[in-house]
Amino acid sequence: MISNAPRLIELTATSGPVTAHDRYSLEDVPAGATTVRLVASVAVGGPTRLLAPLVRRSIRRADAGQLDAFERLLDR
C-alpha cells in the first residue's frame, strides 16, 4: 500500500456543449483492499440538452469501463 497516494481524483472534460465532471474517491477497507467510488455529473447545454438522457447513458457505460481499468491499475 502506498501511504502518500491521493485519496481523491477529480477530472473535468468539455466537448462541445457537454461538460462531464468525475470524482473518484478511494477508501481502504479490511484485507488490504481499496474501495473506489465514482460520482459523475454531466451538464449538457444548448439544443443538445434535448439529447441529455442519451448522453448520460453513454457516459455511464464509458465510466463503467474506466472503473474496470482503474481496478486493474490498482491491482498491479
Coordinates of C-alpha atoms in Angstrom, one line a residue:
M1 CA 0.0 0.0 0.0
I2 CA 1.3 3.5 -0.8
S3 CA 0.6 5.7 2.2
N4 CA 1.0 9.0 0.3
A5 CA -1.3 8.0 -2.6
P6 CA -4.0 10.5 -3.4
R7 CA -7.4 9.7 -1.9
L8 CA -9.4 11.9 -4.3
I9 CA -9.1 12.4 -8.0
E10 CA -11.2 14.9 -9.9
L11 CA -11.4 15.2 -13.7
T12 CA -13.4 17.6 -15.8
A13 CA -13.8 17.3 -19.6
T14 CA -15.7 19.5 -22.0
S15 CA -16.5 18.5 -25.5
G16 CA -18.8 21.0 -27.4
P17 CA -21.9 21.6 -25.3
V18 CA -21.2 18.6 -22.9
T19 CA -19.2 19.0 -19.7
A20 CA -18.5 15.9 -17.5
H21 CA -17.1 16.0 -14.0
D22 CA -15.8 12.8 -12.5
R23 CA -14.8 12.5 -8.8
Y24 CA -13.1 9.3 -7.8
S25 CA -12.6 8.7 -4.0
L26 CA -10.5 5.9 -2.6
E27 CA -11.0 4.2 0.8
D28 CA -9.0 1.5 2.4
V29 CA -11.1 -1.5 3.6
P30 CA -10.1 -4.6 5.5
A31 CA -7.8 -7.2 4.0
G32 CA -5.7 -4.6 2.2
A33 CA -8.4 -3.8 -0.4
T34 CA -9.5 -0.4 -1.7
T35 CA -13.0 0.7 -2.5
V36 CA -13.3 3.2 -5.3
R37 CA -16.3 5.4 -5.6
L38 CA -17.1 7.3 -8.7
V39 CA -19.5 10.3 -8.7
A40 CA -20.1 11.7 -12.2
S41 CA -22.1 14.7 -13.2
V42 CA -22.9 15.8 -16.7
A43 CA -24.1 19.1 -18.0
V44 CA -25.5 19.4 -21.5
G45 CA -26.1 22.9 -22.9
G46 CA -27.7 24.4 -25.9
P47 CA -30.1 22.4 -28.2
T48 CA -28.1 19.3 -27.4
R49 CA -29.7 19.2 -23.9
L50 CA -32.7 17.6 -25.6
L51 CA -30.4 14.5 -26.0
A52 CA -29.2 14.7 -22.4
P53 CA -30.7 11.2 -21.4
L54 CA -28.8 9.6 -24.3
V55 CA -25.6 11.4 -23.5
R56 CA -25.8 10.4 -19.8
R57 CA -26.4 6.8 -20.7
S58 CA -23.4 6.8 -23.0
I59 CA -21.2 8.4 -20.3
R60 CA -22.4 5.9 -17.7
R61 CA -21.3 3.0 -19.9
A62 CA -17.9 4.7 -20.5
D63 CA -17.5 5.3 -16.8
A64 CA -18.0 1.6 -16.0
G65 CA -15.1 0.8 -18.3
Q66 CA -13.0 3.4 -16.6
L67 CA -13.7 1.7 -13.2
D68 CA -12.6 -1.7 -14.6
A69 CA -9.4 -0.1 -15.9
F70 CA -8.8 1.7 -12.6
E71 CA -9.2 -1.6 -10.7
R72 CA -6.6 -3.3 -12.9
L73 CA -4.2 -0.5 -12.3
L74 CA -4.7 -0.7 -8.5
D75 CA -4.2 -4.5 -8.6
R76 CA -0.7 -4.2 -10.0

